[in-house]
PDB file of C-alpha atoms in Angstrom:
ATOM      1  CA  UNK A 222     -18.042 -26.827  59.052  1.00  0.00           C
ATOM      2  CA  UNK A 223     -19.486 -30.292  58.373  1.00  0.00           C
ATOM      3  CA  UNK A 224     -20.048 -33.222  60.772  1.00  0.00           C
ATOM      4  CA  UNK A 225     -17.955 -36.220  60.021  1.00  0.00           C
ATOM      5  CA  UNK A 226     -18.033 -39.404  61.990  1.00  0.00           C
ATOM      6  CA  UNK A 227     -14.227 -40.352  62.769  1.00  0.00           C
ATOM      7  CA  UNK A 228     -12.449 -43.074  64.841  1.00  0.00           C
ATOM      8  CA  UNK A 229     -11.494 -41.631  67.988  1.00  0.00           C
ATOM      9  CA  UNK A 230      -8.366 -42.178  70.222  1.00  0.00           C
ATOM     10  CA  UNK A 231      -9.856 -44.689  72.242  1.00  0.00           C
ATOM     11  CA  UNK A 232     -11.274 -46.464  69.462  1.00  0.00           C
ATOM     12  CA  UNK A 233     -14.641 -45.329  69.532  1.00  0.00           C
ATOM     13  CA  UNK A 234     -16.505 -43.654  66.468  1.00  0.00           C
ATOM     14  CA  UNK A 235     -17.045 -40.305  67.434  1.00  0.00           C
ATOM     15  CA  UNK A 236     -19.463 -37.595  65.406  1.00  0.00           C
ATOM     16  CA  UNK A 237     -17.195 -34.391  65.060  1.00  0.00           C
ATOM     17  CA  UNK A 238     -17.738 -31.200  63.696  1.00  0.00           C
ATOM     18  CA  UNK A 239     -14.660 -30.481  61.006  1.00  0.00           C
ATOM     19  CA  UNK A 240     -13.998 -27.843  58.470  1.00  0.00           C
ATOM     20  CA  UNK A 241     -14.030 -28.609  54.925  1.00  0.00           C
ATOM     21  CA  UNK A 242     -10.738 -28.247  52.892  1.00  0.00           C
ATOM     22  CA  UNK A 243      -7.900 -30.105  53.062  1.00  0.00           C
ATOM     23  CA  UNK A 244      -4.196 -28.267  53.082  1.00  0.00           C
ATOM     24  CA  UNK A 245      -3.058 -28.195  49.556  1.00  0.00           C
ATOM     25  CA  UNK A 246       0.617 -29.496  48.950  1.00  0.00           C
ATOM     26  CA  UNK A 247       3.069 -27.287  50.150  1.00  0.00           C
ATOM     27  CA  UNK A 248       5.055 -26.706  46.708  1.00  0.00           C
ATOM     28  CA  UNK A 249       1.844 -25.209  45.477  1.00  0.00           C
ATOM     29  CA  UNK A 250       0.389 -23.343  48.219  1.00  0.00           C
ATOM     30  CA  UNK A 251      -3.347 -23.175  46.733  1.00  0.00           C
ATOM     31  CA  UNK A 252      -6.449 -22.939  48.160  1.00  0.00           C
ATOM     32  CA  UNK A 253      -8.007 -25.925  50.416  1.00  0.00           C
ATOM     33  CA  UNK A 254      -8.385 -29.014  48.729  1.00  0.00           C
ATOM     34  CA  UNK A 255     -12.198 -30.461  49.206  1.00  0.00           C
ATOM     35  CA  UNK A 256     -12.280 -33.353  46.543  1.00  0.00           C
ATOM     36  CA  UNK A 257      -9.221 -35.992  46.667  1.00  0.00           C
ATOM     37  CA  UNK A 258      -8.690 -38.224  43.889  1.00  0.00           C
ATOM     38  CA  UNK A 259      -4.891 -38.714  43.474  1.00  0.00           C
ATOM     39  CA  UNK A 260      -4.535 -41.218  46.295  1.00  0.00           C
ATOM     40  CA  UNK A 261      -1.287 -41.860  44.907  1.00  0.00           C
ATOM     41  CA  UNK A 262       0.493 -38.820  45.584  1.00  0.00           C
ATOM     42  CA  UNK A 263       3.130 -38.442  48.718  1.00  0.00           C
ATOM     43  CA  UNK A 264       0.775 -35.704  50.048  1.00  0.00           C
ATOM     44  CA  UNK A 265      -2.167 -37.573  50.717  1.00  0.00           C
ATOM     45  CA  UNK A 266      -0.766 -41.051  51.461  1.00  0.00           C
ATOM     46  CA  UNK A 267       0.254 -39.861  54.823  1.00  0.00           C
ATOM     47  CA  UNK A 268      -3.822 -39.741  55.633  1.00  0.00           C
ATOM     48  CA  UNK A 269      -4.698 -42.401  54.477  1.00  0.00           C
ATOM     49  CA  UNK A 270      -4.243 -44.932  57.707  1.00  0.00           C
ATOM     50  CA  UNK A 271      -7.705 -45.649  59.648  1.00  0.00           C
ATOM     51  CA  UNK A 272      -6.587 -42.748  61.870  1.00  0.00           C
ATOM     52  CA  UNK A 273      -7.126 -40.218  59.518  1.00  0.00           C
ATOM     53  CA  UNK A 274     -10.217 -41.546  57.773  1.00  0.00           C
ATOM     54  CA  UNK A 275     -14.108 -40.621  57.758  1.00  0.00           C
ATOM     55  CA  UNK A 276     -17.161 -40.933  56.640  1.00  0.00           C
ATOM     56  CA  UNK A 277     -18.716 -37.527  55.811  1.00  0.00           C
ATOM     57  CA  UNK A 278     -22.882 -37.820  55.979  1.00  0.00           C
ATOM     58  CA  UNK A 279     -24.928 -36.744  53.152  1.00  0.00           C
ATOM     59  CA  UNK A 280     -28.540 -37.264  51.799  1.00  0.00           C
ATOM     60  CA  UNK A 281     -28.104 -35.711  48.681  1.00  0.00           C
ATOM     61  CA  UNK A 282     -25.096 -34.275  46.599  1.00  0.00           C
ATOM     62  CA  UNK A 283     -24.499 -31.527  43.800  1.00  0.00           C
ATOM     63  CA  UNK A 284     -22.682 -31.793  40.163  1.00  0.00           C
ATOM     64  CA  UNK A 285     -23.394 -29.074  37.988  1.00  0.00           C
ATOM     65  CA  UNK A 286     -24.372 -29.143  34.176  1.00  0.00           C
ATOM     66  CA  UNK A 287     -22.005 -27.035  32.023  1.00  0.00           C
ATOM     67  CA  UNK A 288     -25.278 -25.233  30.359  1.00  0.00           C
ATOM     68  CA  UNK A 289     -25.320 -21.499  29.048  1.00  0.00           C
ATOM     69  CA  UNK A 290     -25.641 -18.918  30.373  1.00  0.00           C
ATOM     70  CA  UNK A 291     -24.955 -20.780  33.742  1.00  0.00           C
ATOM     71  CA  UNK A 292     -24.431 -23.932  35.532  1.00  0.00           C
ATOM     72  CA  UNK A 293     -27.933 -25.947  36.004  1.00  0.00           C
ATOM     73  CA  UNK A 294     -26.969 -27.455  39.398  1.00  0.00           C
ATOM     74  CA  UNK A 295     -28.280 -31.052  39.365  1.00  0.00           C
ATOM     75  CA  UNK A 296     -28.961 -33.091  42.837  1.00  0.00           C
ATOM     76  CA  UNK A 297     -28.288 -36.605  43.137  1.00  0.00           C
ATOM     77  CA  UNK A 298     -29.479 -38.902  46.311  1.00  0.00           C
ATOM     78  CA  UNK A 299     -29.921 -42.822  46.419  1.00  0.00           C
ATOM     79  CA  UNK A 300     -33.692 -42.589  45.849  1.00  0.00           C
ATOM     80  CA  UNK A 301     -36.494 -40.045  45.936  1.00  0.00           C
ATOM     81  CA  UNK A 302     -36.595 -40.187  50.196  1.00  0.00           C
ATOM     82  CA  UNK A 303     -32.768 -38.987  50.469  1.00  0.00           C
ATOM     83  CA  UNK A 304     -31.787 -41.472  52.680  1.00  0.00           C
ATOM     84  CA  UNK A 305     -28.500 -40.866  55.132  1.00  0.00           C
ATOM     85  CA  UNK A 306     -25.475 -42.445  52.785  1.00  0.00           C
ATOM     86  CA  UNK A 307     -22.268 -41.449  53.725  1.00  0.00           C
ATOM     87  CA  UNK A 308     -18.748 -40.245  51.274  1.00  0.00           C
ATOM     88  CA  UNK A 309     -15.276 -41.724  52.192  1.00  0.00           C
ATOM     89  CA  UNK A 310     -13.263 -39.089  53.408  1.00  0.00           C
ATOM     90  CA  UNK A 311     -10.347 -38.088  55.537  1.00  0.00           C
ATOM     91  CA  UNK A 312      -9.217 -35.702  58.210  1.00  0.00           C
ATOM     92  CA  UNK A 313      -6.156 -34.085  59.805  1.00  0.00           C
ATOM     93  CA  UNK A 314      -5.426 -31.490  62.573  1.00  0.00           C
ATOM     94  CA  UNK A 315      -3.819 -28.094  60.591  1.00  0.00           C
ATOM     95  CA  UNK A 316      -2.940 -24.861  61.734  1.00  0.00           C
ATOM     96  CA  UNK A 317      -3.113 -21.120  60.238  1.00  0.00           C
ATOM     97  CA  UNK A 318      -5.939 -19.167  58.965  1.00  0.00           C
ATOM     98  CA  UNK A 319      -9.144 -20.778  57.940  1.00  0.00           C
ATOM     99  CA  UNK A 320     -12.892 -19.663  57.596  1.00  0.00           C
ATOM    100  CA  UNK A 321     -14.341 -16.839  55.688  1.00  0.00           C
ATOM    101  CA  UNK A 322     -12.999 -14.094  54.467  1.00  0.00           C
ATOM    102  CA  UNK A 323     -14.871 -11.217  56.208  1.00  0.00           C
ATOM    103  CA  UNK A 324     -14.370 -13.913  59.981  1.00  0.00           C
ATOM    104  CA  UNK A 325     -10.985 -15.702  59.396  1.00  0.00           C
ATOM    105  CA  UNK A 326     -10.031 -17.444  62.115  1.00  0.00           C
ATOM    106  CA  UNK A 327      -5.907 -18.457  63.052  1.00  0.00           C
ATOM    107  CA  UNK A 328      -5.193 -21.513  64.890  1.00  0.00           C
ATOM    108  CA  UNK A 329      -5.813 -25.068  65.305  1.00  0.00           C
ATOM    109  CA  UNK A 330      -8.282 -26.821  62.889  1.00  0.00           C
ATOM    110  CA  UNK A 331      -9.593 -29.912  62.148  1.00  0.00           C
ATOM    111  CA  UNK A 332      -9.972 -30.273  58.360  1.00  0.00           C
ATOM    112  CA  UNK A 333     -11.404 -32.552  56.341  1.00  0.00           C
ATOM    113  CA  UNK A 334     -11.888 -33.642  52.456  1.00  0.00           C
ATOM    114  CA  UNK A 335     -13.752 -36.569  50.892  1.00  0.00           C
ATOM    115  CA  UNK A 336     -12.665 -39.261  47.809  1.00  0.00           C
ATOM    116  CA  UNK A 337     -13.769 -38.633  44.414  1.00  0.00           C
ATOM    117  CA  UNK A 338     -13.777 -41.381  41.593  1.00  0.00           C
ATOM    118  CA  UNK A 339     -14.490 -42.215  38.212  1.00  0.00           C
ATOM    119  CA  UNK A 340     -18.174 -40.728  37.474  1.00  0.00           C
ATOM    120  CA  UNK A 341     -21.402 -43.304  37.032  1.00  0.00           C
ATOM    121  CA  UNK A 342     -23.177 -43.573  33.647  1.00  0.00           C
ATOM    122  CA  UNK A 343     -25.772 -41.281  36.523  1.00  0.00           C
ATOM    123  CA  UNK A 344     -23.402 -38.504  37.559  1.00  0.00           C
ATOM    124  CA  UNK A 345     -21.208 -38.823  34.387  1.00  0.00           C
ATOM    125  CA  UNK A 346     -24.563 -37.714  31.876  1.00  0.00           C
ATOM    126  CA  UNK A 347     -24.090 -34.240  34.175  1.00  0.00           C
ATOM    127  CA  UNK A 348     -20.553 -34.498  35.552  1.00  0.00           C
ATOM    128  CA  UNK A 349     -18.657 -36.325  33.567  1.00  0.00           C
ATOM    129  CA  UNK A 350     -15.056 -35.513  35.034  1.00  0.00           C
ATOM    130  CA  UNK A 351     -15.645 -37.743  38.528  1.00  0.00           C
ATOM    131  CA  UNK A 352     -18.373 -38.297  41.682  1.00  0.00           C
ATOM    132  CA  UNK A 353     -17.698 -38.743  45.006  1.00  0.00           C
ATOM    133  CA  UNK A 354     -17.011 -42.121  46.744  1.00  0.00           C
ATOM    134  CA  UNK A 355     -19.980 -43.320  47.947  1.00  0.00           C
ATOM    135  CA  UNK A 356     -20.505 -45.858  50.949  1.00  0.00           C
ATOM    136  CA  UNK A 357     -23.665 -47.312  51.107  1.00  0.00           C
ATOM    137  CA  UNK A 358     -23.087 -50.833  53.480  1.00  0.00           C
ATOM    138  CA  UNK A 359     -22.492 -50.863  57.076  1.00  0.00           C
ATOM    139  CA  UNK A 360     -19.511 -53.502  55.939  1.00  0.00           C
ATOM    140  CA  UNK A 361     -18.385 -50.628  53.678  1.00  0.00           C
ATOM    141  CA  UNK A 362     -18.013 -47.879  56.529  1.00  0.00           C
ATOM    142  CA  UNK A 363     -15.993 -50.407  58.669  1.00  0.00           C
ATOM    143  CA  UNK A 364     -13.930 -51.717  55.906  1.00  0.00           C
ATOM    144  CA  UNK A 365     -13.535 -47.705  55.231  1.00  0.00           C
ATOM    145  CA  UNK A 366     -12.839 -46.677  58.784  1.00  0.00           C
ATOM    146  CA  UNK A 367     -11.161 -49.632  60.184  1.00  0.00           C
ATOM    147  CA  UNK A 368      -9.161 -51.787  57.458  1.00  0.00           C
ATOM    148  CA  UNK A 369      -5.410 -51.372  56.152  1.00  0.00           C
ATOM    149  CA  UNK A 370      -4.788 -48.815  53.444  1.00  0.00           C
ATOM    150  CA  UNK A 371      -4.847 -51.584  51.032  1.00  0.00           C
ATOM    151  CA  UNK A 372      -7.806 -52.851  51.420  1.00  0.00           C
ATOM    152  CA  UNK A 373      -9.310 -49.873  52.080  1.00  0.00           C
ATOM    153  CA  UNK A 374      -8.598 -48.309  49.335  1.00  0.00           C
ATOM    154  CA  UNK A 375     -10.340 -50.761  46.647  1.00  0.00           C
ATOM    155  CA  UNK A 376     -13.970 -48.706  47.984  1.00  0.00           C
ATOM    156  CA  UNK A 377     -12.404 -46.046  45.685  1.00  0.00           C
ATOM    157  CA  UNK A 378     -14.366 -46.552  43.010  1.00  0.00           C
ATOM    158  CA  UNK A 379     -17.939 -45.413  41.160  1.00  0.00           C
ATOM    159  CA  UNK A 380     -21.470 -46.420  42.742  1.00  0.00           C
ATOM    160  CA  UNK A 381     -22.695 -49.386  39.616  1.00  0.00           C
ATOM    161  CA  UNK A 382     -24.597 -47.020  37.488  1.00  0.00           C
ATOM    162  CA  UNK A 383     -28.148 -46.589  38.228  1.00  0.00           C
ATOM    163  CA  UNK A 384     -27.687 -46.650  41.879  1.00  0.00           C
ATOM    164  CA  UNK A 385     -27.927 -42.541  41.761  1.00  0.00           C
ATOM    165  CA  UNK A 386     -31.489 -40.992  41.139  1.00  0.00           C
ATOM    166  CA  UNK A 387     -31.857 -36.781  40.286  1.00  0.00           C
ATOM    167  CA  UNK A 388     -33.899 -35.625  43.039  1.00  0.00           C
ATOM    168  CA  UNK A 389     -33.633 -31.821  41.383  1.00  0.00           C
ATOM    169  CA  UNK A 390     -32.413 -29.732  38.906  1.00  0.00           C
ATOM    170  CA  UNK A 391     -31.996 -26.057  38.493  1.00  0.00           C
ATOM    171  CA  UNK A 392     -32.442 -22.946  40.824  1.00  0.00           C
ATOM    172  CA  UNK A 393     -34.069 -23.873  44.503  1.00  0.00           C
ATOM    173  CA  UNK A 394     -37.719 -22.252  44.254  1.00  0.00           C
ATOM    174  CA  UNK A 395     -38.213 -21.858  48.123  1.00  0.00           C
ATOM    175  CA  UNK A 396     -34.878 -19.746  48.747  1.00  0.00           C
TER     176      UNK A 396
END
């Protein structure tokens, strides 16, 4: 689980605590989706009004480098200091069995996933594949949260490169 900050039924923002993983389409019956980049498709178009929309909080995000023997995970942020940013994401109610393996819990859920886009010259030199969409304006999270789809949906798009800054690379050294 993740907090999100959502519109509410009365209109108000509310902060929410939602599980991450979307339901995959139906046809395919896969795992939960997390990343959603085919905005396009029938099964995520129905989410995409201002009542299913978020904004997912972050202060710093993970790609991995495809190096040998493994993966050299590689943290991005806006600067060195973190600061709160927040992804565009979106949200619906679901019900079966979610959670972990060894705990899985059946019933209602509240599920979310966020936006991914084409990747920055930043992201792309380590993911080059896509990045998440990034909101970094108050005028951004309310165009995000409270506009129509169309409009709404032009914020999917890459952060102008150099906006992202590696704030660490490689295995943690305190854990």
């Amino acid at each position: 689980e993740a907090p999100v900050v959502r519109n509410a039924p009365d209109g108000a923002r509310e902060l929410a605590m939602l599980r991450w993983g979307m339901p995959s389409p139906p046809a395919f019956g896969g795992p939960p989706i997390t990343n959603i980049r085919n905005t396009k498709s029938p099964h995520w178009r129905r989410w995409l009004g201002p009542a299913n929309r978020c904004v997912v909080p972050f202060t710093s995000f993970c790609e991995y480098a495809d190096t040998k023997p493994r993966k050299t995970p590689t943290w991005f942020a806006l600067d060195e200091t973190r600061p709160l940013a927040v992804f565009a994401g979106i949200w619906t109610v679901w019900h079966g069995v979610r959670g972990p393996k060894s705990a899985p819990i059946d019933g209602e859920h509240h599920l979310f996933g966020f936006l991914t886009t084409d990747a920055n010259a930043d992201v792309g030199a380590v993911h080059p594949k896509a990045m998440p969409v990034i909101l970094t304006t108050p005028e951004e999270i309310d165009t995000w949260l409270t506009a129509p789809a169309s409009e709404a949906m032009a914020l999917q798009r890459p952060l102008t490169d150099g906006a992202l800054r590696i704030v660490a690379q490689g295995r943690r050294e305190d854990g």
